[in-house]
XYZ file of C-alpha atoms in Angstrom:
430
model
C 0.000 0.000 0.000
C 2.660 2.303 1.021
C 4.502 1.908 -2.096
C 1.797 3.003 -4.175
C 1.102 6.685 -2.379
C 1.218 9.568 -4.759
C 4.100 11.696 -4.673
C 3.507 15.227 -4.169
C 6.692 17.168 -5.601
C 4.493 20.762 -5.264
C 4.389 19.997 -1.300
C 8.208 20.141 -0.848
C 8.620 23.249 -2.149
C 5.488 24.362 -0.512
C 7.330 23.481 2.636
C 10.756 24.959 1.504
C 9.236 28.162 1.372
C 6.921 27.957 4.453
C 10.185 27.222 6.297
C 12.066 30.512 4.237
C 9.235 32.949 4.864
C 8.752 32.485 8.640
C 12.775 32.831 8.761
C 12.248 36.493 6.582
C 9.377 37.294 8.883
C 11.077 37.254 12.409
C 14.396 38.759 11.225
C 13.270 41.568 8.012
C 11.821 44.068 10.390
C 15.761 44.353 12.265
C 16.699 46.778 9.507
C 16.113 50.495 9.978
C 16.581 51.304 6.673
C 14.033 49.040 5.536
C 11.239 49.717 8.310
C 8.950 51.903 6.128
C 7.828 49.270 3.731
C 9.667 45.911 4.972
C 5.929 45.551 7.092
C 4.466 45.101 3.405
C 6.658 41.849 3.413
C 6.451 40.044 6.740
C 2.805 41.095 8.027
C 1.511 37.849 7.129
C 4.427 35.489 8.862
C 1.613 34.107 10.321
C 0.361 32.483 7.333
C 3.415 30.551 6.653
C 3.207 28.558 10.160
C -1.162 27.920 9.895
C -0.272 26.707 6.861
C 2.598 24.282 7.783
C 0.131 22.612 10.321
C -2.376 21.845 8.058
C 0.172 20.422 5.782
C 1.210 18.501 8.346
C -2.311 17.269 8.722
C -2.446 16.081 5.112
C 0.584 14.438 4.597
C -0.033 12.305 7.758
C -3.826 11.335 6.565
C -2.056 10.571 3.024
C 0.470 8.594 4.477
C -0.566 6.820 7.311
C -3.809 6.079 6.379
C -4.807 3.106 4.400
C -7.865 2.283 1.629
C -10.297 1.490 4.330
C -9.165 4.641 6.734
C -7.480 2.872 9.227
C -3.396 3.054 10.904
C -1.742 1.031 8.839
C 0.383 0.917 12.118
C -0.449 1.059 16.070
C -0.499 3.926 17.649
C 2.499 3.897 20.013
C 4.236 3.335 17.036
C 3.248 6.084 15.136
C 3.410 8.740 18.008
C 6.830 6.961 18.724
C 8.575 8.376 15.580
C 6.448 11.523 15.348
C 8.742 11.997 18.848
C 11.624 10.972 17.249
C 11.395 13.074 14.346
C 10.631 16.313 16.798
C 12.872 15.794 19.585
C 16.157 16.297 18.122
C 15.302 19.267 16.479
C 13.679 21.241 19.116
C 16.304 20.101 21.989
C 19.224 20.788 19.842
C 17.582 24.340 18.592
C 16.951 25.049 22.439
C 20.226 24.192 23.266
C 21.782 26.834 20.805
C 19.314 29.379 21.383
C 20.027 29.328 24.891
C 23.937 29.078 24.932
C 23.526 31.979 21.938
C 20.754 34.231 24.547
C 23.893 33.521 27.401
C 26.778 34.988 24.745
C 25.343 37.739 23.624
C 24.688 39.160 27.220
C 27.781 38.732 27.865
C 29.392 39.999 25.192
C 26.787 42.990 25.356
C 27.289 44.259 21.714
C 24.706 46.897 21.915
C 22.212 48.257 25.121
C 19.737 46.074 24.233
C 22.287 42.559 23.975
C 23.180 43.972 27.860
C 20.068 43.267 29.272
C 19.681 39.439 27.261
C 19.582 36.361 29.472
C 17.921 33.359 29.794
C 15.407 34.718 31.913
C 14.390 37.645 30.188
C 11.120 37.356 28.390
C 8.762 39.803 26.966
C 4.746 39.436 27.869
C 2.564 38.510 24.596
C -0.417 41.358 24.239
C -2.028 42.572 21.435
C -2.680 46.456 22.820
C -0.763 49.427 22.976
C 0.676 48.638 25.744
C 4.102 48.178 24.732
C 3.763 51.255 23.017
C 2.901 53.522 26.324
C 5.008 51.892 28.268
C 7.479 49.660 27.068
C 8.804 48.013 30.666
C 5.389 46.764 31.576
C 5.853 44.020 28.908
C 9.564 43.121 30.169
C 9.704 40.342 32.248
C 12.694 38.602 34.291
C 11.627 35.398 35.671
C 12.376 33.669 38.888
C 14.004 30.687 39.668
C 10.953 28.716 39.714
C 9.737 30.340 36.775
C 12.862 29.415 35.206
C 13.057 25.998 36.123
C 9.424 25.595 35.276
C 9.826 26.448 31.867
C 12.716 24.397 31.654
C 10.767 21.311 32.341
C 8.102 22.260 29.741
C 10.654 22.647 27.057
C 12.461 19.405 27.997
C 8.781 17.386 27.451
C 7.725 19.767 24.455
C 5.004 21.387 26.749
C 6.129 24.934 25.847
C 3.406 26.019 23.560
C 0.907 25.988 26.625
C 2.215 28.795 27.950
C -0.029 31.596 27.219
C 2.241 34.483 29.100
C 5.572 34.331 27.188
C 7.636 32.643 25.106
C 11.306 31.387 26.605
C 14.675 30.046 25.273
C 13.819 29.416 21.427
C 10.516 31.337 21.047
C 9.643 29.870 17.820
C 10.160 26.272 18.834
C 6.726 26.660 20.205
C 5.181 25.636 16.588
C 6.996 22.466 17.505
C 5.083 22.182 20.615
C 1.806 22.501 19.059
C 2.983 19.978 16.078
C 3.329 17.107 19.125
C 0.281 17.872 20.338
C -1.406 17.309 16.812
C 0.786 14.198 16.316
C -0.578 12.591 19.661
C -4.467 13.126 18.692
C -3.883 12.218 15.116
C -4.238 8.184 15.268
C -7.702 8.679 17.388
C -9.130 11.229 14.999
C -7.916 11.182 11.741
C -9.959 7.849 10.593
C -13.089 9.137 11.543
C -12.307 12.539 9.958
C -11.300 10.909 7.062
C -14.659 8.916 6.704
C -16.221 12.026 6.333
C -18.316 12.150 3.040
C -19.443 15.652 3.048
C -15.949 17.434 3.627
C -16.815 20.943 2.587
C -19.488 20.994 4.989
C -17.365 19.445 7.447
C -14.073 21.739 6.861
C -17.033 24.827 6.539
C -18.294 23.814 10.259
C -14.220 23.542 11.413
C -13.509 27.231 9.841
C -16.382 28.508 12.075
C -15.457 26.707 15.296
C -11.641 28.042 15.315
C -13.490 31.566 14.619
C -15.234 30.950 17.864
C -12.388 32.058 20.129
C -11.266 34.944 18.402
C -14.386 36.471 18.349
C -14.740 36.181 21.852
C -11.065 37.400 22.645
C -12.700 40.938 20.336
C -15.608 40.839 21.799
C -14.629 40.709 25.827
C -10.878 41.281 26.282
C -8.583 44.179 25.962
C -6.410 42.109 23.947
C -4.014 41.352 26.822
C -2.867 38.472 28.269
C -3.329 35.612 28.605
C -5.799 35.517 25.444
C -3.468 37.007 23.224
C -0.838 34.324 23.817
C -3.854 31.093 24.057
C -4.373 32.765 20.575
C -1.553 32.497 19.420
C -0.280 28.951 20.077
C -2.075 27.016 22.347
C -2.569 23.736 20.863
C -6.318 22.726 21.846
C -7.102 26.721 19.880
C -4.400 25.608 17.068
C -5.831 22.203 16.701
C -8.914 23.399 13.600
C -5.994 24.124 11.452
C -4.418 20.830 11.913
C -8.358 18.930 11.507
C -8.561 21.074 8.310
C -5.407 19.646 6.553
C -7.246 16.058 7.218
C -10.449 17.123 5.606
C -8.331 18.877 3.124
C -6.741 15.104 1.981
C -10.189 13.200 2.439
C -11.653 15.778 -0.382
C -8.541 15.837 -2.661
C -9.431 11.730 -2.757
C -12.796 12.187 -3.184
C -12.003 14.380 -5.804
C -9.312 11.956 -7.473
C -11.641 9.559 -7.424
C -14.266 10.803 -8.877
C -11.956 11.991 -11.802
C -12.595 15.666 -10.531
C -9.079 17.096 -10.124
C -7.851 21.119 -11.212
C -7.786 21.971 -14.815
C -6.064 24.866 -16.005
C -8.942 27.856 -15.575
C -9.493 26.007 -11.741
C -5.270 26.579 -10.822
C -5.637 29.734 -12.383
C -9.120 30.714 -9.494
C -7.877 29.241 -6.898
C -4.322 31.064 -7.368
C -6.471 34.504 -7.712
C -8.486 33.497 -4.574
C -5.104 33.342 -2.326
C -3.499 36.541 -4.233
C -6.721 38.311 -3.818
C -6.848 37.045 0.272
C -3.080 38.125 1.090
C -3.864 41.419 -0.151
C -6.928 42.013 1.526
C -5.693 40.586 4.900
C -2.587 42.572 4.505
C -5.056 46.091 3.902
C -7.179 44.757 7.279
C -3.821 44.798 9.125
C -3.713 48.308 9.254
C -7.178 49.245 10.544
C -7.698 48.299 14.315
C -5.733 44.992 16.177
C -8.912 43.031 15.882
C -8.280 42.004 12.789
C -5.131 40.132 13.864
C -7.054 37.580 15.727
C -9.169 36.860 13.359
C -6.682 36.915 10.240
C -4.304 34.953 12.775
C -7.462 32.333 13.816
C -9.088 31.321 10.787
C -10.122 34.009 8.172
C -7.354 33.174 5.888
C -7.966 29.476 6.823
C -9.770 28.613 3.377
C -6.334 30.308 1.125
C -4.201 28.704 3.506
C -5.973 25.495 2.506
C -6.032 26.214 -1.163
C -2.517 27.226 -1.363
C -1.759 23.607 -0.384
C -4.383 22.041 -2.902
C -2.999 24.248 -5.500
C 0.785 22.949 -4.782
C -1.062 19.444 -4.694
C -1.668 19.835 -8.882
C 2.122 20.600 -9.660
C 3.421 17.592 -11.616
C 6.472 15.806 -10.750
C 9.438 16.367 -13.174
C 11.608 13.626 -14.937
C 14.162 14.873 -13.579
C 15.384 12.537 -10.172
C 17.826 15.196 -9.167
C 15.381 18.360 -9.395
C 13.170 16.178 -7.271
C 15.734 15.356 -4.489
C 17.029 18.324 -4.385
C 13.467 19.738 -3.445
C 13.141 17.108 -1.058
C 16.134 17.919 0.705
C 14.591 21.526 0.920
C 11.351 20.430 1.860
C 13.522 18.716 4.696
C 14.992 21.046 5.558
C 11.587 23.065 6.390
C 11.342 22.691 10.372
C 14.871 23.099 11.154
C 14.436 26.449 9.502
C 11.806 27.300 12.062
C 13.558 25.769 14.363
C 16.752 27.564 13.975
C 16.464 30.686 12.317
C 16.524 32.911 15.528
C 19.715 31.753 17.300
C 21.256 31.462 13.678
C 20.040 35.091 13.074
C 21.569 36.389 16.276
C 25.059 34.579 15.744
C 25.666 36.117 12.084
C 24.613 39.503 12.550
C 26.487 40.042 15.666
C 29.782 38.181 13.794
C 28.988 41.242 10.844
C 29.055 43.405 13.280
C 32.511 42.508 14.916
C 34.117 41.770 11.287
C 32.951 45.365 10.312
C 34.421 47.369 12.966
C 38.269 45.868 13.821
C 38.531 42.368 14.774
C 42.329 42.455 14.987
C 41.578 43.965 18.974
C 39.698 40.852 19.429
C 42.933 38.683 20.335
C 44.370 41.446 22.713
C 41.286 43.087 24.092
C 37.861 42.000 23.512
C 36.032 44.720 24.964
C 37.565 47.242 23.046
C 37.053 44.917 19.769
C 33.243 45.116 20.811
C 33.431 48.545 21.378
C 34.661 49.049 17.625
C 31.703 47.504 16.144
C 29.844 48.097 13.324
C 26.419 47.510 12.225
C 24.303 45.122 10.744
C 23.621 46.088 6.950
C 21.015 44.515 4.798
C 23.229 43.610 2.015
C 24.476 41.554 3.429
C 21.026 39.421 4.381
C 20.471 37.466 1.178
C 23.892 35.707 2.687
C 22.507 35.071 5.957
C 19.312 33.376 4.574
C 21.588 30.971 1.983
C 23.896 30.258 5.255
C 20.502 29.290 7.224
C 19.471 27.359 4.304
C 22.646 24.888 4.032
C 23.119 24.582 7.753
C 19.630 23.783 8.205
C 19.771 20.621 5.591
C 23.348 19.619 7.064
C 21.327 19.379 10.684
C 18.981 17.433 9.508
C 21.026 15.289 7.407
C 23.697 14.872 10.281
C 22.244 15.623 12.992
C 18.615 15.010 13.466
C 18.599 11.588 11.472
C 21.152 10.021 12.966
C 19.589 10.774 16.872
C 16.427 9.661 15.600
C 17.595 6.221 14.640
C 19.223 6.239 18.221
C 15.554 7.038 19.679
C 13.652 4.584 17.514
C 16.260 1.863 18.036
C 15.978 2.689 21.863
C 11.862 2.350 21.703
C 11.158 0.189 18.952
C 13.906 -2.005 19.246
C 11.768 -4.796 17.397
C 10.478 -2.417 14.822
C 11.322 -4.030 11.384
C 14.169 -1.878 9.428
C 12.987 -1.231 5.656
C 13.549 1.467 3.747
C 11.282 4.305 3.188
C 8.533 5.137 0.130
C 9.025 8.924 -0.742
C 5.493 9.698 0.422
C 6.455 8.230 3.989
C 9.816 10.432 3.875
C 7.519 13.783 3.417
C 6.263 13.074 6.306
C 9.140 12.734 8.283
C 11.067 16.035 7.518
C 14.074 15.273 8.871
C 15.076 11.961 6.801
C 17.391 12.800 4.287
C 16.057 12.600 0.446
């Protein structure tokens, strides 16, 4: 059965660039000289991770799903090497984040790099109240704090904290992705037995709408809605349903010989130009939009961007289409890394730029003399993030998740993988 899944070329560079535009959206907005129109850019970064989630939800029901609907393995297998393919990418991105957060306050490179540490954090609202007064949102936490936070990072419990985000802050999408991973064998075969899907994913659009609406309607967009928004799993989970649905209709539609022609690509890519613009226009009149543009009124071209990628044939070409699976790989370690990896190659620039010979002889002088960050420069940060990202994964992340799966499935059977099974598993090497 496995053998014969479609392969789905369009979804590994749909993942590629997921992976690239998240990294563009946390670091574009660093450059001054870009500010006034860089927002025109990164405003939807959002999109790129509601997306990814209910990708993941449709490669897993197209994978791991057989003809009748059912695991075509048990369950503590399955959530066994979801584990394993999560675990050594968000404990090795923590790990760097947090020996990166400990370098650069000591190194103190600018004001702002003084006051870094592992326990600084910054409160998650949605106001203006880090416009008013900026220190209200600055937070240092406390030893138990600290160590509490700790603990949910070590067990991947670090998205259900709705105050702040610690250490890596956008590991939490990892978080949320084990959460998903752990519900999918108990409700993915009934979703997927669904006959009437658009009413179904019509009825799922509306329930993640739910919370929003009532975060508009009866907060001050503070916290801790604003962060429960954001990324807690149980509000996150629609998206995840959604990419489900999405693969129960594309085989309905298969089957029933009903697949995109040429004028259909051609709506459906209007529909998602036509909703980024929009969405991008509602951005800039009043912070309610946010929640809802964040939680679920872009859920339908989020959805449709995927179906879209679904239609793009695969080429003849073997190499094209492993080097897009080494991309598409590459996708989580990108969200995984991007941060710490950000922080380590501007702050090099800025050393190399002012005079690094001090460095050897006295290194606070050498800091003293440095430069800035220029955006030239950039385009070679993201092709740096890009290589080191496949190399983890490729040397890295595979080889500890053998370790783990040979640790708790010693009996599993070793075979080797169908391409459809290795989309689903990011981090196994095309």
């Amino acid at each position: 059965m496995a053998s014969s899944k479609e392969r789905f070329i369009g979804l590994e560079w749909l993942r590629f660039f997921l992976g690239l535009y998240i990294v563009i959206f946390h670091t574009l907005h660093n450059y001054p000289s870009i500010r006034s129109w860089s927002g025109y850019v990164t405003d939807l970064g959002f999109f790129s991770t509601s997306t990814f989630f209910i990708l993941s939800g449709f490669l897993l029901a197209h994978v791991y799903l057989n003809d009748k609907h059912e695991m075509r393995e048990p369950a503590r297998s399955f959530m066994t090497k979801r584990f394993a393919n999560l675990y050594p990418i968000h404990i090795g991105s923590c790990l760097l984040a947090m020996a990166v957060s400990a370098g650069v306050g000591y190194l103190a490179l600018t004001a702002q790099d003084a006051g870094t540490s592992l326990r600084f954090v910054l409160y998650d609202v949605n106001n203006d109240t880090g416009i008013v007064n900026p220190e209200a949102l600055r937070h240092t936490m406390g030893d138990f704090e600290l160590w509490f936070n700790v603990v949910l990072n070590v067990f991947m419990l670090h998205a259900w904290n709705p105050y702040y985000l610690t250490f890596n802050p956008p590991s939490w999408s990892i978080s949320a992705l084990f959460f998903f991973y752990l519900t999918f064998p108990f409700i993915a075969p009934r979703l997927m037995k669904i006959k009437r899907t658009r009413l179904a994913i019509l009825l799922t659009n509306l329930v993640y709408l739910v919370p929003p609406l009532l975060v508009v309607a009866f907060t001050p967009y503070d916290m801790p809605e604003t962060g429960i928004l954001h990324r807690n799993p149980i509000i996150r989970l629609p998206e995840f349903i959604a990419g489900i649905l999405l693969c129960a209709f594309y085989m309905q539609q298969k089957n029933a010989g009903q697949l995109l022609k040429r004028q259909g690509k051609l709506a459906l890519a209007l529909y998602i130009a036509v909703c980024c613009l929009v969405a991008t226009w509602l951005l800039e009149h009043g912070r309610a939009w946010y929640y809802l543009l964040h939680n679920g009124l872009l859920l339908t071209a989020e959805m449709a961007l995927i179906y879209l990628c679904v239609h793009i044939p695969t080429p003849d070409s073997k190499r094209l289409t492993k080097f897009a699976g080494r991309l598409g790989g590459a996708s989580l370690p990108m969200f995984a890394l991007h941060v710490p990896l950000y922080v380590i190659f501007t702050r090099s620039e800025q050393i190399l730029k002012g005079e690094p010979s001090l460095c050897a002889d006295n290194l606070r002088l050498c800091l003293a003399a440095a430069g800035t960050s220029s955006i030239w420069l950039y385009p070679v940060y993201l092709l740096i993030t890009i290589i080191l990202c496949i190399l983890f994964q490729e040397q890295f992340v595979v080889r500890i998740r053998r370790w783990i799966l040979s640790w708790m499935l010693p009996t599993a059977p070793v075979r080797n993988k169908t391409h459809a099974e290795r989309m689903a598993d990011p981090q196994e090497p095309r």
